[in-house]
Amino acid sequence: RILQEFVDIIAKCGRKKSPEALQRLEEDFSCIKNVVQQYSRSSAKTEGGDEESNNLLPSDHALYSTTQWSYLDDYIEAHNELPADVGAWCNAHPNYPLRIHKALIDYLQGSNPKASRQLNADVEAMVARHTQETARRLTTDRRGL
């Protein structure tokens, strides 16, 4: 959940965030990441397990990606995309909530309202398809049990 909150912090900054502010946030998150990873390693050693056994969700869970540091790292890196590439990034990352996609589009395409509106519509459709596919897969998986 903490990684989702970090992504939300970045998204809520809106277009106001500068590249320098993003870099500072990335540095702060990196410090937190290092502490959490050290704790996880020491906790795994103390409990006789490994870091994999400390995973909150199984790797095939629909929300597994939100428990990985790459979830945050990828979103930060997305802010360096070219405005023309933001749609491709959103389509490649359907696991992010719509509001997060919209914040990224606003950040990268904010000066072009027409392109921003079209991208938002395209991403809304993509997120709806992804949600339907995930729901269908989960329903099918349950029936197979």
PDB file of C-alpha atoms in Angstrom:
ATOM      1  CA  ARG A   1       0.000   0.000   0.000  1.00  0.00           C
ATOM      2  CA  ILE A   2       2.876   2.366   0.690  1.00  0.00           C
ATOM      3  CA  LEU A   3       3.988   2.264  -2.947  1.00  0.00           C
ATOM      4  CA  GLN A   4       0.484   3.190  -4.090  1.00  0.00           C
ATOM      5  CA  GLU A   5       0.564   6.138  -1.688  1.00  0.00           C
ATOM      6  CA  PHE A   6       3.937   7.284  -3.040  1.00  0.00           C
ATOM      7  CA  VAL A   7       2.567   7.158  -6.596  1.00  0.00           C
ATOM      8  CA  ASP A   8      -0.485   9.127  -5.408  1.00  0.00           C
ATOM      9  CA  ILE A   9       1.776  11.796  -3.904  1.00  0.00           C
ATOM     10  CA  ILE A  10       3.491  12.287  -7.241  1.00  0.00           C
ATOM     11  CA  ALA A  11       0.184  12.345  -9.119  1.00  0.00           C
ATOM     12  CA  LYS A  12      -1.381  14.855  -6.718  1.00  0.00           C
ATOM     13  CA  CYS A  13       1.446  17.322  -7.327  1.00  0.00           C
ATOM     14  CA  GLY A  14      -0.042  17.778 -10.798  1.00  0.00           C
ATOM     15  CA  ARG A  15       1.597  19.968 -13.401  1.00  0.00           C
ATOM     16  CA  LYS A  16       3.169  22.068 -10.659  1.00  0.00           C
ATOM     17  CA  LYS A  17       5.996  19.601 -10.097  1.00  0.00           C
ATOM     18  CA  SER A  18       9.287  20.480 -11.672  1.00  0.00           C
ATOM     19  CA  PRO A  19      11.910  17.985 -12.843  1.00  0.00           C
ATOM     20  CA  GLU A  20      13.927  18.978  -9.770  1.00  0.00           C
ATOM     21  CA  ALA A  21      11.010  18.220  -7.467  1.00  0.00           C
ATOM     22  CA  LEU A  22      10.586  14.816  -9.103  1.00  0.00           C
ATOM     23  CA  GLN A  23      14.284  14.140  -8.618  1.00  0.00           C
ATOM     24  CA  ARG A  24      14.046  15.049  -4.915  1.00  0.00           C
ATOM     25  CA  LEU A  25      11.010  12.809  -4.463  1.00  0.00           C
ATOM     26  CA  GLU A  26      12.844   9.997  -6.210  1.00  0.00           C
ATOM     27  CA  GLU A  27      15.821  10.452  -3.870  1.00  0.00           C
ATOM     28  CA  ASP A  28      13.552  10.441  -0.814  1.00  0.00           C
ATOM     29  CA  PHE A  29      11.730   7.326  -2.000  1.00  0.00           C
ATOM     30  CA  SER A  30      15.068   5.660  -2.709  1.00  0.00           C
ATOM     31  CA  CYS A  31      16.184   6.267   0.891  1.00  0.00           C
ATOM     32  CA  ILE A  32      12.941   4.761   2.178  1.00  0.00           C
ATOM     33  CA  LYS A  33      13.344   1.829  -0.214  1.00  0.00           C
ATOM     34  CA  ASN A  34      16.833   1.105   1.112  1.00  0.00           C
ATOM     35  CA  VAL A  35      15.631   1.092   4.716  1.00  0.00           C
ATOM     36  CA  VAL A  36      12.662  -1.156   3.912  1.00  0.00           C
ATOM     37  CA  GLN A  37      14.865  -3.591   1.987  1.00  0.00           C
ATOM     38  CA  GLN A  38      17.399  -3.721   4.829  1.00  0.00           C
ATOM     39  CA  TYR A  39      14.593  -4.414   7.276  1.00  0.00           C
ATOM     40  CA  SER A  40      13.165  -7.123   5.014  1.00  0.00           C
ATOM     41  CA  ARG A  41      16.553  -8.812   4.728  1.00  0.00           C
ATOM     42  CA  SER A  42      17.187  -8.728   8.468  1.00  0.00           C
ATOM     43  CA  SER A  43      13.632  -9.867   9.189  1.00  0.00           C
ATOM     44  CA  ALA A  44      13.997 -12.784   6.768  1.00  0.00           C
ATOM     45  CA  LYS A  45      17.274 -13.828   8.403  1.00  0.00           C
ATOM     46  CA  THR A  46      15.777 -13.606  11.897  1.00  0.00           C
ATOM     47  CA  GLU A  47      12.743 -15.655  10.914  1.00  0.00           C
ATOM     48  CA  GLY A  48      14.787 -18.164   8.921  1.00  0.00           C
ATOM     49  CA  GLY A  49      13.033 -17.424   5.637  1.00  0.00           C
ATOM     50  CA  ASP A  50      14.032 -15.523   2.554  1.00  0.00           C
ATOM     51  CA  GLU A  51      12.921 -12.216   1.058  1.00  0.00           C
ATOM     52  CA  GLU A  52      10.529 -13.989  -1.315  1.00  0.00           C
ATOM     53  CA  SER A  53       8.610 -15.391   1.642  1.00  0.00           C
ATOM     54  CA  ASN A  54       7.998 -11.803   2.803  1.00  0.00           C
ATOM     55  CA  ASN A  55       5.900 -10.995  -0.298  1.00  0.00           C
ATOM     56  CA  LEU A  56       2.513  -9.635   0.635  1.00  0.00           C
ATOM     57  CA  LEU A  57       0.737 -11.167  -2.352  1.00  0.00           C
ATOM     58  CA  PRO A  58       1.398 -14.152  -4.603  1.00  0.00           C
ATOM     59  CA  SER A  59       3.008 -13.199  -7.913  1.00  0.00           C
ATOM     60  CA  ASP A  60      -0.119 -14.152  -9.894  1.00  0.00           C
ATOM     61  CA  HIS A  61      -2.363 -11.795  -7.871  1.00  0.00           C
ATOM     62  CA  ALA A  62      -3.928  -8.900  -9.814  1.00  0.00           C
ATOM     63  CA  LEU A  63      -2.420  -6.325  -7.428  1.00  0.00           C
ATOM     64  CA  TYR A  64       1.012  -7.941  -7.077  1.00  0.00           C
ATOM     65  CA  SER A  65       2.720  -5.255  -9.194  1.00  0.00           C
ATOM     66  CA  THR A  66       1.602  -2.564  -6.724  1.00  0.00           C
ATOM     67  CA  THR A  67       3.717  -4.229  -4.026  1.00  0.00           C
ATOM     68  CA  GLN A  68       6.912  -3.994  -6.074  1.00  0.00           C
ATOM     69  CA  TRP A  69       9.258  -1.017  -6.080  1.00  0.00           C
ATOM     70  CA  SER A  70       9.182  -1.037  -9.881  1.00  0.00           C
ATOM     71  CA  TYR A  71       5.571   0.210  -9.604  1.00  0.00           C
ATOM     72  CA  LEU A  72       6.887   3.480  -8.188  1.00  0.00           C
ATOM     73  CA  ASP A  73      10.086   3.588 -10.254  1.00  0.00           C
ATOM     74  CA  ASP A  74       8.208   3.111 -13.531  1.00  0.00           C
ATOM     75  CA  TYR A  75       5.786   5.915 -12.721  1.00  0.00           C
ATOM     76  CA  ILE A  76       8.586   8.315 -11.841  1.00  0.00           C
ATOM     77  CA  GLU A  77      10.433   7.427 -15.050  1.00  0.00           C
ATOM     78  CA  ALA A  78       7.238   7.962 -17.055  1.00  0.00           C
ATOM     79  CA  HIS A  79       7.467  11.664 -16.268  1.00  0.00           C
ATOM     80  CA  ASN A  80      10.535  11.778 -18.528  1.00  0.00           C
ATOM     81  CA  GLU A  81       8.620  10.388 -21.528  1.00  0.00           C
ATOM     82  CA  LEU A  82       8.044  12.549 -24.553  1.00  0.00           C
ATOM     83  CA  PRO A  83       4.504  13.953 -24.642  1.00  0.00           C
ATOM     84  CA  ALA A  84       3.857  11.979 -27.831  1.00  0.00           C
ATOM     85  CA  ASP A  85       4.754   8.718 -26.030  1.00  0.00           C
ATOM     86  CA  VAL A  86       2.519   9.052 -22.964  1.00  0.00           C
ATOM     87  CA  GLY A  87      -0.340   7.122 -24.582  1.00  0.00           C
ATOM     88  CA  ALA A  88       1.957   4.193 -25.342  1.00  0.00           C
ATOM     89  CA  TRP A  89       3.233   4.226 -21.747  1.00  0.00           C
ATOM     90  CA  CYS A  90      -0.315   4.200 -20.372  1.00  0.00           C
ATOM     91  CA  ASN A  91      -1.299   1.316 -22.648  1.00  0.00           C
ATOM     92  CA  ALA A  92       1.767  -0.639 -21.534  1.00  0.00           C
ATOM     93  CA  HIS A  93       0.912  -0.070 -17.848  1.00  0.00           C
ATOM     94  CA  PRO A  94      -2.801  -0.841 -17.370  1.00  0.00           C
ATOM     95  CA  ASN A  95      -2.197  -1.797 -13.722  1.00  0.00           C
ATOM     96  CA  TYR A  96      -2.187   1.880 -12.665  1.00  0.00           C
ATOM     97  CA  PRO A  97      -5.504   3.471 -11.662  1.00  0.00           C
ATOM     98  CA  LEU A  98      -7.163   5.829 -14.127  1.00  0.00           C
ATOM     99  CA  ARG A  99      -6.522   8.878 -11.917  1.00  0.00           C
ATOM    100  CA  ILE A 100      -2.778   8.117 -12.036  1.00  0.00           C
ATOM    101  CA  HIS A 101      -2.834   7.887 -15.841  1.00  0.00           C
ATOM    102  CA  LYS A 102      -4.778  11.131 -16.049  1.00  0.00           C
ATOM    103  CA  ALA A 103      -2.276  12.919 -13.807  1.00  0.00           C
ATOM    104  CA  LEU A 104       0.589  11.762 -16.028  1.00  0.00           C
ATOM    105  CA  ILE A 105      -1.247  12.856 -19.172  1.00  0.00           C
ATOM    106  CA  ASP A 106      -1.951  16.242 -17.591  1.00  0.00           C
ATOM    107  CA  TYR A 107       1.720  16.605 -16.647  1.00  0.00           C
ATOM    108  CA  LEU A 108       3.045  15.697 -20.089  1.00  0.00           C
ATOM    109  CA  GLN A 109       0.237  17.026 -22.297  1.00  0.00           C
ATOM    110  CA  GLY A 110      -1.147  19.836 -20.140  1.00  0.00           C
ATOM    111  CA  SER A 111      -0.214  22.507 -22.647  1.00  0.00           C
ATOM    112  CA  ASN A 112      -2.179  20.720 -25.381  1.00  0.00           C
ATOM    113  CA  PRO A 113      -5.809  20.407 -24.211  1.00  0.00           C
ATOM    114  CA  LYS A 114      -7.023  18.732 -27.423  1.00  0.00           C
ATOM    115  CA  ALA A 115      -4.382  15.978 -27.245  1.00  0.00           C
ATOM    116  CA  SER A 116      -4.967  15.647 -23.513  1.00  0.00           C
ATOM    117  CA  ARG A 117      -8.731  15.112 -23.973  1.00  0.00           C
ATOM    118  CA  GLN A 118      -8.180  12.499 -26.683  1.00  0.00           C
ATOM    119  CA  LEU A 119      -5.543  10.643 -24.621  1.00  0.00           C
ATOM    120  CA  ASN A 120      -7.773  10.676 -21.556  1.00  0.00           C
ATOM    121  CA  ALA A 121     -10.624   9.151 -23.572  1.00  0.00           C
ATOM    122  CA  ASP A 122      -8.308   6.495 -25.025  1.00  0.00           C
ATOM    123  CA  VAL A 123      -6.877   5.622 -21.614  1.00  0.00           C
ATOM    124  CA  GLU A 124     -10.347   5.464 -20.028  1.00  0.00           C
ATOM    125  CA  ALA A 125     -11.336   2.906 -22.666  1.00  0.00           C
ATOM    126  CA  MET A 126      -8.120   0.933 -22.118  1.00  0.00           C
ATOM    127  CA  VAL A 127      -8.586   0.862 -18.329  1.00  0.00           C
ATOM    128  CA  ALA A 128     -12.212  -0.245 -18.751  1.00  0.00           C
ATOM    129  CA  ARG A 129     -11.121  -3.102 -21.063  1.00  0.00           C
ATOM    130  CA  HIS A 130      -8.360  -4.111 -18.663  1.00  0.00           C
ATOM    131  CA  THR A 131     -10.775  -4.096 -15.716  1.00  0.00           C
ATOM    132  CA  GLN A 132     -13.279  -6.238 -17.614  1.00  0.00           C
ATOM    133  CA  GLU A 133     -10.569  -8.708 -18.686  1.00  0.00           C
ATOM    134  CA  THR A 134      -9.236  -8.969 -15.139  1.00  0.00           C
ATOM    135  CA  ALA A 135     -12.730  -9.518 -13.724  1.00  0.00           C
ATOM    136  CA  ARG A 136     -13.430 -12.175 -16.343  1.00  0.00           C
ATOM    137  CA  ARG A 137     -10.142 -13.940 -15.589  1.00  0.00           C
ATOM    138  CA  LEU A 138     -10.766 -13.871 -11.847  1.00  0.00           C
ATOM    139  CA  THR A 139     -14.281 -15.226 -12.324  1.00  0.00           C
ATOM    140  CA  THR A 140     -12.966 -17.995 -14.562  1.00  0.00           C
ATOM    141  CA  ASP A 141     -10.189 -18.832 -12.080  1.00  0.00           C
ATOM    142  CA  ARG A 142     -12.711 -19.163  -9.242  1.00  0.00           C
ATOM    143  CA  ARG A 143     -14.905 -21.512 -11.231  1.00  0.00           C
ATOM    144  CA  GLY A 144     -11.913 -23.742 -11.907  1.00  0.00           C
ATOM    145  CA  LEU A 145     -11.292 -24.296  -8.202  1.00  0.00           C
TER     146      LEU A 145
END
